[in-house]
Amino acid sequence: MKKILVTRKLLRSNEDKLKDLYDVGLNLNDELYSQDKLIELSHGCDGILSALTDKLDKETINKLPDSVKILSNFAVGFGNIDVEAAKKRDIVVTNTPEVLTDATAEIGILLILGACRRASEGIEGARASNWKWSADYLIGKQLTGARLGILGMGRIGQKIANIARSLGMIIHYHNRSKLSDDKEKGAIYHDTLDKLLSVSDVLSVCCPASKETVNLINKDAIEKLPKGAVVTNVARGDIVDDEALIDALDRRKVYAVGLDVYKGEPNLNPGYMKHKSAFILPHLGSATKETRTAMANLAIDNLTEFFDTGDCKNKVN
Ligand code: GLV
């Protein structure tokens, strides 16, 4: 029986499935393993079922025992893993695409709604019973008729576009390549990021994190947005320069932000705290029972496919 280290606690049904299939090292207390502890626990293991909270950088990967042949990441994103370093050591890296598209797009829409319609301030007022209806109380930005700029029109971007279209938003996007008409569904393609930014009343960051996208939304990029734009990020914190975004909120260049992800999670840059217009969630993108179950099942299937065939369709390196 192959031996697997599972770095984070999973839902019960997924852990039961793992126990049936593998000699499995579970993390029942859901401790956040240090890199040293992860290396130590992986001794004798054939594979690791990792999570986005595990920093599997080059140094850590180079210290993994030779027995480890696969890192099955429990996420669609794999920015937490140095995939090149893994490849050099002949370690396959896999991810969990498709199964989390719907749940993540729902949160992408919640960010847009929450930021545009001043949900943080509204919740605060309602909970404190200190609000008073008036014609101009918490006036926000209406989505109907607003231009939504989607950066990264992959599965999640397309699903956000579909929902936003039904809310009456006009969809623009920038992507490495233009989509076919049936996927585009009338969305307007921009071949550069700058062009997309200049028409984005609301920006939705949906692209993968990679070396090329670190701080892509920086001071220069933010300046290209229309004044009073709304910036939302459902992808990865690394893509946005928080200092630049907070400065833009300070200057009212940016009206509001909606973030499900940010740099240094779980520690939020304190600059956001002074802005009531910041609608911020704790990385909830895939957090539904259906989706987390499906993600873990896929991460397990990826292990099985790899051990059975030596390859895996969800291999990313
Ligand atoms: C969630 O953020 C994921 O990448 O799966």
mmCIF file of C-alpha atoms and ligand atoms in Angstrom:
data_model
loop_
_atom_site.group_PDB
_atom_site.id
_atom_site.type_symbol
_atom_site.label_atom_id
_atom_site.label_comp_id
_atom_site.label_asym_id
_atom_site.label_seq_id
_atom_site.Cartn_x
_atom_site.Cartn_y
_atom_site.Cartn_z
ATOM 1 C CA MET A 1 0.000 0.000 0.000
ATOM 2 C CA LYS A 2 1.348 3.426 -0.950
ATOM 3 C CA LYS A 3 2.003 5.814 1.904
ATOM 4 C CA ILE A 4 0.598 9.363 1.738
ATOM 5 C CA LEU A 5 1.124 12.379 3.958
ATOM 6 C CA VAL A 6 -1.949 14.631 4.132
ATOM 7 C CA THR A 7 -0.850 18.045 5.353
ATOM 8 C CA ARG A 8 -4.228 19.507 6.403
ATOM 9 C CA LYS A 9 -7.399 18.140 7.937
ATOM 10 C CA LEU A 10 -9.988 17.210 5.285
ATOM 11 C CA LEU A 11 -13.722 16.556 5.517
ATOM 12 C CA ARG A 12 -14.505 13.202 7.185
ATOM 13 C CA SER A 13 -15.737 11.431 4.024
ATOM 14 C CA ASN A 14 -12.519 12.315 2.216
ATOM 15 C CA GLU A 15 -10.343 11.129 5.082
ATOM 16 C CA ASP A 16 -12.296 7.849 5.190
ATOM 17 C CA LYS A 17 -11.705 7.356 1.472
ATOM 18 C CA LEU A 18 -7.992 8.007 1.926
ATOM 19 C CA LYS A 19 -7.842 5.464 4.767
ATOM 20 C CA ASP A 20 -9.409 2.830 2.503
ATOM 21 C CA LEU A 21 -6.930 3.427 -0.291
ATOM 22 C CA TYR A 22 -3.655 4.318 1.376
ATOM 23 C CA ASP A 23 -1.458 4.011 4.394
ATOM 24 C CA VAL A 24 -2.217 7.577 5.314
ATOM 25 C CA GLY A 25 -0.719 10.119 7.714
ATOM 26 C CA LEU A 26 -3.622 12.435 8.571
ATOM 27 C CA ASN A 27 -3.379 15.776 10.369
ATOM 28 C CA LEU A 28 -6.260 15.338 12.799
ATOM 29 C CA ASN A 29 -5.496 18.531 14.749
ATOM 30 C CA ASP A 30 -5.115 20.524 11.548
ATOM 31 C CA GLU A 31 -1.757 21.831 12.721
ATOM 32 C CA LEU A 32 0.004 24.174 10.274
ATOM 33 C CA TYR A 33 3.196 22.213 9.653
ATOM 34 C CA SER A 34 6.466 24.106 9.447
ATOM 35 C CA GLN A 35 8.573 23.279 6.410
ATOM 36 C CA ASP A 36 10.907 21.199 8.620
ATOM 37 C CA LYS A 37 8.039 19.248 10.128
ATOM 38 C CA LEU A 38 6.532 18.579 6.702
ATOM 39 C CA ILE A 39 9.877 17.234 5.474
ATOM 40 C CA GLU A 40 10.242 15.064 8.578
ATOM 41 C CA LEU A 41 6.703 13.653 8.275
ATOM 42 C CA SER A 42 7.151 12.869 4.591
ATOM 43 C CA HIS A 43 9.886 10.287 5.267
ATOM 44 C CA GLY A 44 8.813 6.945 3.864
ATOM 45 C CA CYS A 45 5.923 8.543 1.927
ATOM 46 C CA ASP A 46 5.234 8.014 -1.769
ATOM 47 C CA GLY A 47 3.201 11.167 -2.116
ATOM 48 C CA ILE A 48 1.935 14.260 -0.328
ATOM 49 C CA LEU A 49 -1.591 15.633 -0.469
ATOM 50 C CA SER A 50 -0.733 19.290 0.102
ATOM 51 C CA ALA A 51 -2.775 22.453 0.578
ATOM 52 C CA LEU A 52 -2.348 26.065 -0.503
ATOM 53 C CA THR A 53 -1.071 26.885 3.004
ATOM 54 C CA ASP A 54 2.015 24.673 2.480
ATOM 55 C CA LYS A 55 4.944 26.624 1.135
ATOM 56 C CA LEU A 56 6.668 24.035 -1.010
ATOM 57 C CA ASP A 57 9.493 26.218 -2.254
ATOM 58 C CA LYS A 58 12.712 25.033 -3.891
ATOM 59 C CA GLU A 59 14.533 24.569 -0.600
ATOM 60 C CA THR A 60 11.758 22.455 0.895
ATOM 61 C CA ILE A 61 11.317 20.393 -2.267
ATOM 62 C CA ASN A 62 15.036 19.683 -2.438
ATOM 63 C CA LYS A 63 14.907 18.286 1.097
ATOM 64 C CA LEU A 64 11.995 15.914 0.470
ATOM 65 C CA PRO A 65 12.935 12.229 0.584
ATOM 66 C CA ASP A 66 13.486 10.467 -2.767
ATOM 67 C CA SER A 67 10.466 8.268 -2.074
ATOM 68 C CA VAL A 68 8.086 11.224 -2.671
ATOM 69 C CA LYS A 69 6.990 11.128 -6.311
ATOM 70 C CA ILE A 70 3.862 13.306 -6.318
ATOM 71 C CA LEU A 71 2.556 16.490 -4.717
ATOM 72 C CA SER A 72 -1.203 16.400 -5.139
ATOM 73 C CA ASN A 73 -2.251 19.943 -4.325
ATOM 74 C CA PHE A 74 -5.729 20.387 -2.855
ATOM 75 C CA ALA A 75 -6.405 23.571 -4.875
ATOM 76 C CA VAL A 76 -6.684 24.741 -8.434
ATOM 77 C CA GLY A 77 -3.902 27.279 -7.798
ATOM 78 C CA PHE A 78 -0.398 25.936 -7.295
ATOM 79 C CA GLY A 79 1.534 29.141 -6.621
ATOM 80 C CA ASN A 80 2.512 27.615 -3.251
ATOM 81 C CA ILE A 81 4.679 25.039 -5.057
ATOM 82 C CA ASP A 82 7.870 25.617 -7.019
ATOM 83 C CA VAL A 83 6.797 23.408 -9.905
ATOM 84 C CA GLU A 84 10.133 23.717 -11.702
ATOM 85 C CA ALA A 85 12.069 22.589 -8.623
ATOM 86 C CA ALA A 86 9.674 19.648 -8.337
ATOM 87 C CA LYS A 87 10.174 18.769 -11.995
ATOM 88 C CA LYS A 88 13.940 18.778 -11.548
ATOM 89 C CA ARG A 89 13.484 16.202 -8.817
ATOM 90 C CA ASP A 90 11.064 14.182 -10.938
ATOM 91 C CA ILE A 91 8.178 14.971 -8.626
ATOM 92 C CA VAL A 92 4.826 15.345 -10.362
ATOM 93 C CA VAL A 93 2.597 18.227 -9.220
ATOM 94 C CA THR A 94 -1.178 18.046 -9.748
ATOM 95 C CA ASN A 95 -4.072 20.423 -9.038
ATOM 96 C CA THR A 96 -7.873 20.272 -8.821
ATOM 97 C CA PRO A 97 -9.341 22.254 -11.750
ATOM 98 C CA GLU A 98 -13.031 22.567 -12.712
ATOM 99 C CA VAL A 99 -14.611 21.303 -9.491
ATOM 100 C CA LEU A 100 -14.294 24.678 -7.759
ATOM 101 C CA THR A 101 -15.294 26.939 -10.633
ATOM 102 C CA ASP A 102 -18.889 27.532 -9.503
ATOM 103 C CA ALA A 103 -18.181 28.102 -5.812
ATOM 104 C CA THR A 104 -15.279 30.456 -6.547
ATOM 105 C CA ALA A 105 -17.271 32.417 -9.117
ATOM 106 C CA GLU A 106 -20.057 32.839 -6.540
ATOM 107 C CA ILE A 107 -17.553 34.463 -4.194
ATOM 108 C CA GLY A 108 -16.225 36.552 -7.101
ATOM 109 C CA ILE A 109 -19.753 37.931 -7.556
ATOM 110 C CA LEU A 110 -20.185 38.429 -3.816
ATOM 111 C CA LEU A 111 -17.017 40.560 -3.819
ATOM 112 C CA ILE A 112 -18.372 42.709 -6.643
ATOM 113 C CA LEU A 113 -21.747 43.128 -4.924
ATOM 114 C CA GLY A 114 -20.248 43.607 -1.466
ATOM 115 C CA ALA A 115 -17.788 46.259 -2.596
ATOM 116 C CA CYS A 116 -20.166 48.126 -4.938
ATOM 117 C CA ARG A 117 -23.133 48.083 -2.550
ATOM 118 C CA ARG A 118 -21.151 48.933 0.610
ATOM 119 C CA ALA A 119 -21.945 45.685 2.400
ATOM 120 C CA SER A 120 -19.255 46.080 5.111
ATOM 121 C CA GLU A 121 -20.666 49.416 6.243
ATOM 122 C CA GLY A 122 -24.226 48.136 6.006
ATOM 123 C CA ILE A 123 -23.505 45.064 8.122
ATOM 124 C CA GLU A 124 -21.712 47.185 10.713
ATOM 125 C CA GLY A 125 -24.632 49.635 10.923
ATOM 126 C CA ALA A 126 -27.284 46.916 11.108
ATOM 127 C CA ARG A 127 -25.471 44.968 13.833
ATOM 128 C CA ALA A 128 -24.982 48.105 15.915
ATOM 129 C CA SER A 129 -28.623 49.242 15.343
ATOM 130 C CA ASN A 130 -27.257 52.717 14.789
ATOM 131 C CA TRP A 131 -28.449 53.426 11.305
ATOM 132 C CA LYS A 132 -31.279 55.546 10.073
ATOM 133 C CA TRP A 133 -32.939 55.265 6.698
ATOM 134 C CA SER A 134 -32.511 58.334 4.551
ATOM 135 C CA ALA A 135 -32.570 58.946 0.832
ATOM 136 C CA ASP A 136 -28.787 59.076 0.688
ATOM 137 C CA TYR A 137 -27.860 56.474 3.333
ATOM 138 C CA LEU A 138 -25.116 54.146 2.084
ATOM 139 C CA ILE A 139 -25.610 54.967 -1.536
ATOM 140 C CA GLY A 140 -23.468 52.593 -3.550
ATOM 141 C CA LYS A 141 -22.651 51.797 -7.132
ATOM 142 C CA GLN A 142 -25.261 50.037 -9.238
ATOM 143 C CA LEU A 143 -24.057 47.007 -11.157
ATOM 144 C CA THR A 144 -26.640 47.234 -13.933
ATOM 145 C CA GLY A 145 -25.005 49.025 -16.849
ATOM 146 C CA ALA A 146 -21.527 49.122 -15.249
ATOM 147 C CA ARG A 147 -18.522 47.764 -17.177
ATOM 148 C CA LEU A 148 -16.934 44.699 -15.605
ATOM 149 C CA GLY A 149 -13.300 44.095 -16.587
ATOM 150 C CA ILE A 150 -12.272 40.477 -16.109
ATOM 151 C CA LEU A 151 -8.561 39.828 -15.910
ATOM 152 C CA GLY A 152 -8.105 36.160 -16.777
ATOM 153 C CA MET A 153 -11.004 34.614 -18.663
ATOM 154 C CA GLY A 154 -10.481 30.995 -17.648
ATOM 155 C CA ARG A 155 -13.260 28.867 -16.217
ATOM 156 C CA ILE A 156 -13.815 31.058 -13.157
ATOM 157 C CA GLY A 157 -13.642 34.286 -15.178
ATOM 158 C CA GLN A 158 -16.177 32.923 -17.673
ATOM 159 C CA LYS A 159 -18.570 31.871 -14.931
ATOM 160 C CA ILE A 160 -18.306 35.300 -13.280
ATOM 161 C CA ALA A 161 -18.985 36.841 -16.700
ATOM 162 C CA ASN A 162 -22.127 34.732 -17.122
ATOM 163 C CA ILE A 163 -23.572 35.727 -13.760
ATOM 164 C CA ALA A 164 -22.535 39.375 -14.112
ATOM 165 C CA ARG A 165 -24.111 39.531 -17.575
ATOM 166 C CA SER A 166 -27.408 38.423 -16.078
ATOM 167 C CA LEU A 167 -27.052 41.285 -13.586
ATOM 168 C CA GLY A 168 -26.848 43.700 -16.498
ATOM 169 C CA MET A 169 -23.096 44.316 -16.449
ATOM 170 C CA ILE A 170 -21.206 44.866 -19.690
ATOM 171 C CA ILE A 171 -18.359 42.388 -19.888
ATOM 172 C CA HIS A 172 -14.825 43.231 -21.021
ATOM 173 C CA TYR A 173 -11.837 40.928 -20.597
ATOM 174 C CA HIS A 174 -8.122 40.494 -21.066
ATOM 175 C CA ASN A 175 -6.619 37.075 -21.457
ATOM 176 C CA ARG A 176 -3.521 35.553 -23.055
ATOM 177 C CA SER A 177 -5.681 34.783 -26.085
ATOM 178 C CA LYS A 178 -9.092 35.746 -27.397
ATOM 179 C CA LEU A 179 -11.805 33.212 -26.638
ATOM 180 C CA SER A 180 -14.037 31.553 -29.236
ATOM 181 C CA ASP A 181 -17.412 33.231 -29.793
ATOM 182 C CA ASP A 182 -19.320 30.564 -27.856
ATOM 183 C CA LYS A 183 -17.151 31.124 -24.774
ATOM 184 C CA GLU A 184 -16.977 34.894 -25.205
ATOM 185 C CA LYS A 185 -20.777 35.308 -25.367
ATOM 186 C CA GLY A 186 -20.448 38.905 -26.529
ATOM 187 C CA ALA A 187 -17.748 39.924 -24.024
ATOM 188 C CA ILE A 188 -15.330 42.509 -25.441
ATOM 189 C CA TYR A 189 -11.713 41.341 -25.743
ATOM 190 C CA HIS A 190 -8.752 43.646 -25.018
ATOM 191 C CA ASP A 191 -5.348 42.510 -26.170
ATOM 192 C CA THR A 192 -3.518 44.461 -23.450
ATOM 193 C CA LEU A 193 -4.086 44.850 -19.738
ATOM 194 C CA ASP A 194 -3.927 48.639 -20.056
ATOM 195 C CA LYS A 195 -6.825 48.681 -22.505
ATOM 196 C CA LEU A 196 -8.891 46.520 -20.196
ATOM 197 C CA LEU A 197 -8.124 48.693 -17.180
ATOM 198 C CA SER A 198 -9.166 51.888 -18.964
ATOM 199 C CA VAL A 199 -12.742 50.569 -19.384
ATOM 200 C CA SER A 200 -13.133 48.730 -16.045
ATOM 201 C CA ASP A 201 -15.642 50.399 -13.745
ATOM 202 C CA VAL A 202 -15.265 47.192 -11.767
ATOM 203 C CA LEU A 203 -12.180 44.998 -12.097
ATOM 204 C CA SER A 204 -12.331 41.298 -11.263
ATOM 205 C CA VAL A 205 -8.932 39.631 -10.928
ATOM 206 C CA CYS A 206 -9.322 35.974 -11.899
ATOM 207 C CA CYS A 207 -5.937 35.063 -13.418
ATOM 208 C CA PRO A 208 -3.571 32.447 -11.986
ATOM 209 C CA ALA A 209 -0.661 33.543 -9.797
ATOM 210 C CA SER A 210 2.693 33.045 -11.473
ATOM 211 C CA LYS A 211 6.044 34.813 -11.648
ATOM 212 C CA GLU A 212 4.565 36.959 -14.464
ATOM 213 C CA THR A 213 1.504 38.066 -12.492
ATOM 214 C CA VAL A 214 3.124 39.039 -9.161
ATOM 215 C CA ASN A 215 2.053 42.650 -8.448
ATOM 216 C CA LEU A 216 0.470 42.943 -11.888
ATOM 217 C CA ILE A 217 -2.106 45.252 -10.318
ATOM 218 C CA ASN A 218 0.397 47.844 -9.139
ATOM 219 C CA LYS A 219 0.412 51.655 -8.938
ATOM 220 C CA ASP A 220 0.792 52.124 -12.704
ATOM 221 C CA ALA A 221 -1.994 49.664 -13.459
ATOM 222 C CA ILE A 222 -4.338 51.252 -10.916
ATOM 223 C CA GLU A 223 -3.755 54.687 -12.479
ATOM 224 C CA LYS A 224 -5.158 53.344 -15.763
ATOM 225 C CA LEU A 225 -8.546 52.580 -14.147
ATOM 226 C CA PRO A 226 -11.378 55.112 -14.424
ATOM 227 C CA LYS A 227 -11.622 57.340 -11.342
ATOM 228 C CA GLY A 228 -13.817 55.728 -8.718
ATOM 229 C CA ALA A 229 -13.331 52.177 -10.014
ATOM 230 C CA VAL A 230 -13.888 49.133 -7.830
ATOM 231 C CA VAL A 231 -11.157 46.478 -7.580
ATOM 232 C CA THR A 232 -11.945 42.876 -6.657
ATOM 233 C CA ASN A 233 -9.656 39.848 -6.383
ATOM 234 C CA VAL A 234 -10.824 36.231 -6.160
ATOM 235 C CA ALA A 235 -7.555 34.729 -7.450
ATOM 236 C CA ARG A 236 -4.404 35.170 -5.360
ATOM 237 C CA GLY A 237 -3.104 37.949 -3.130
ATOM 238 C CA ASP A 238 0.278 38.025 -4.855
ATOM 239 C CA ILE A 239 -1.268 39.557 -7.985
ATOM 240 C CA VAL A 240 -2.177 42.830 -6.244
ATOM 241 C CA ASP A 241 0.217 45.351 -4.724
ATOM 242 C CA ASP A 242 -1.654 46.064 -1.484
ATOM 243 C CA GLU A 243 0.254 49.273 -0.693
ATOM 244 C CA ALA A 244 -0.660 50.709 -4.099
ATOM 245 C CA LEU A 245 -4.304 49.687 -3.693
ATOM 246 C CA ILE A 246 -4.546 51.161 -0.191
ATOM 247 C CA ASP A 247 -2.960 54.383 -1.469
ATOM 248 C CA ALA A 248 -5.559 54.473 -4.269
ATOM 249 C CA LEU A 249 -8.345 54.043 -1.673
ATOM 250 C CA ASP A 250 -6.795 56.878 0.381
ATOM 251 C CA ARG A 251 -6.847 59.135 -2.697
ATOM 252 C CA ARG A 252 -10.344 57.977 -3.714
ATOM 253 C CA LYS A 253 -8.931 56.937 -7.047
ATOM 254 C CA VAL A 254 -10.463 53.591 -6.122
ATOM 255 C CA TYR A 255 -13.970 53.727 -4.633
ATOM 256 C CA ALA A 256 -14.029 50.311 -2.959
ATOM 257 C CA VAL A 257 -12.283 46.960 -2.928
ATOM 258 C CA GLY A 258 -13.571 43.402 -2.617
ATOM 259 C CA LEU A 259 -10.894 40.879 -1.715
ATOM 260 C CA ASP A 260 -11.145 37.192 -0.930
ATOM 261 C CA VAL A 261 -7.378 36.841 -1.081
ATOM 262 C CA TYR A 262 -4.481 39.031 -0.034
ATOM 263 C CA LYS A 263 -0.768 38.893 0.574
ATOM 264 C CA GLY A 264 0.451 37.320 3.816
ATOM 265 C CA GLU A 265 -2.870 35.584 4.614
ATOM 266 C CA PRO A 266 -4.219 35.418 7.270
ATOM 267 C CA ASN A 267 -2.590 38.730 8.235
ATOM 268 C CA LEU A 268 -4.421 41.568 6.539
ATOM 269 C CA ASN A 269 -2.430 44.677 5.673
ATOM 270 C CA PRO A 270 -3.616 47.134 8.384
ATOM 271 C CA GLY A 271 -3.932 49.835 5.714
ATOM 272 C CA TYR A 272 -7.207 48.220 4.650
ATOM 273 C CA MET A 273 -8.682 48.479 8.141
ATOM 274 C CA LYS A 274 -9.168 52.224 7.971
ATOM 275 C CA HIS A 275 -11.336 51.868 4.867
ATOM 276 C CA LYS A 276 -14.968 50.991 5.457
ATOM 277 C CA SER A 277 -15.223 50.546 1.711
ATOM 278 C CA ALA A 278 -12.996 47.469 1.929
ATOM 279 C CA PHE A 279 -15.153 44.329 1.725
ATOM 280 C CA ILE A 280 -12.786 41.548 2.700
ATOM 281 C CA LEU A 281 -13.313 37.814 3.141
ATOM 282 C CA PRO A 282 -10.974 35.108 4.492
ATOM 283 C CA HIS A 283 -10.232 33.106 1.307
ATOM 284 C CA LEU A 284 -13.680 31.518 1.046
ATOM 285 C CA GLY A 285 -13.628 30.909 -2.729
ATOM 286 C CA SER A 286 -14.051 27.145 -2.668
ATOM 287 C CA ALA A 287 -15.577 26.890 0.797
ATOM 288 C CA THR A 288 -18.759 24.892 0.253
ATOM 289 C CA LYS A 289 -19.261 21.294 1.355
ATOM 290 C CA GLU A 290 -19.892 20.112 -2.204
ATOM 291 C CA THR A 291 -16.813 21.820 -3.559
ATOM 292 C CA ARG A 292 -14.367 20.940 -0.790
ATOM 293 C CA THR A 293 -15.526 17.317 -1.007
ATOM 294 C CA ALA A 294 -15.107 17.283 -4.789
ATOM 295 C CA MET A 295 -11.688 18.957 -4.565
ATOM 296 C CA ALA A 296 -10.372 16.403 -2.080
ATOM 297 C CA ASN A 297 -11.835 13.538 -4.116
ATOM 298 C CA LEU A 298 -10.071 14.874 -7.176
ATOM 299 C CA ALA A 299 -6.792 15.279 -5.268
ATOM 300 C CA ILE A 300 -7.170 11.607 -4.196
ATOM 301 C CA ASP A 301 -8.053 10.524 -7.750
ATOM 302 C CA ASN A 302 -4.968 12.360 -9.001
ATOM 303 C CA LEU A 303 -2.822 10.282 -6.618
ATOM 304 C CA THR A 304 -4.492 7.054 -7.723
ATOM 305 C CA GLU A 305 -4.207 7.854 -11.423
ATOM 306 C CA PHE A 306 -0.538 8.675 -10.986
ATOM 307 C CA PHE A 307 0.278 5.529 -8.993
ATOM 308 C CA ASP A 308 -1.678 3.364 -11.465
ATOM 309 C CA THR A 309 -0.385 4.841 -14.725
ATOM 310 C CA GLY A 310 2.711 6.934 -13.928
ATOM 311 C CA ASP A 311 0.917 9.983 -15.301
ATOM 312 C CA CYS A 312 -2.034 12.219 -14.466
ATOM 313 C CA LYS A 313 -4.269 14.444 -16.589
ATOM 314 C CA ASN A 314 -4.159 17.165 -13.923
ATOM 315 C CA LYS A 315 -0.364 17.293 -13.896
ATOM 316 C CA VAL A 316 0.891 20.906 -14.009
ATOM 317 C CA ASN A 317 4.666 20.421 -14.409
HETATM 318 C C1 GLV B 1 -8.354 28.082 -3.944
HETATM 319 O O1 GLV B 1 -8.006 29.187 -3.722
HETATM 320 C C2 GLV B 1 -7.728 27.215 -4.898
HETATM 321 O O2 GLV B 1 -6.780 27.613 -5.606
HETATM 322 O O3 GLV B 1 -8.145 26.069 -4.981
#
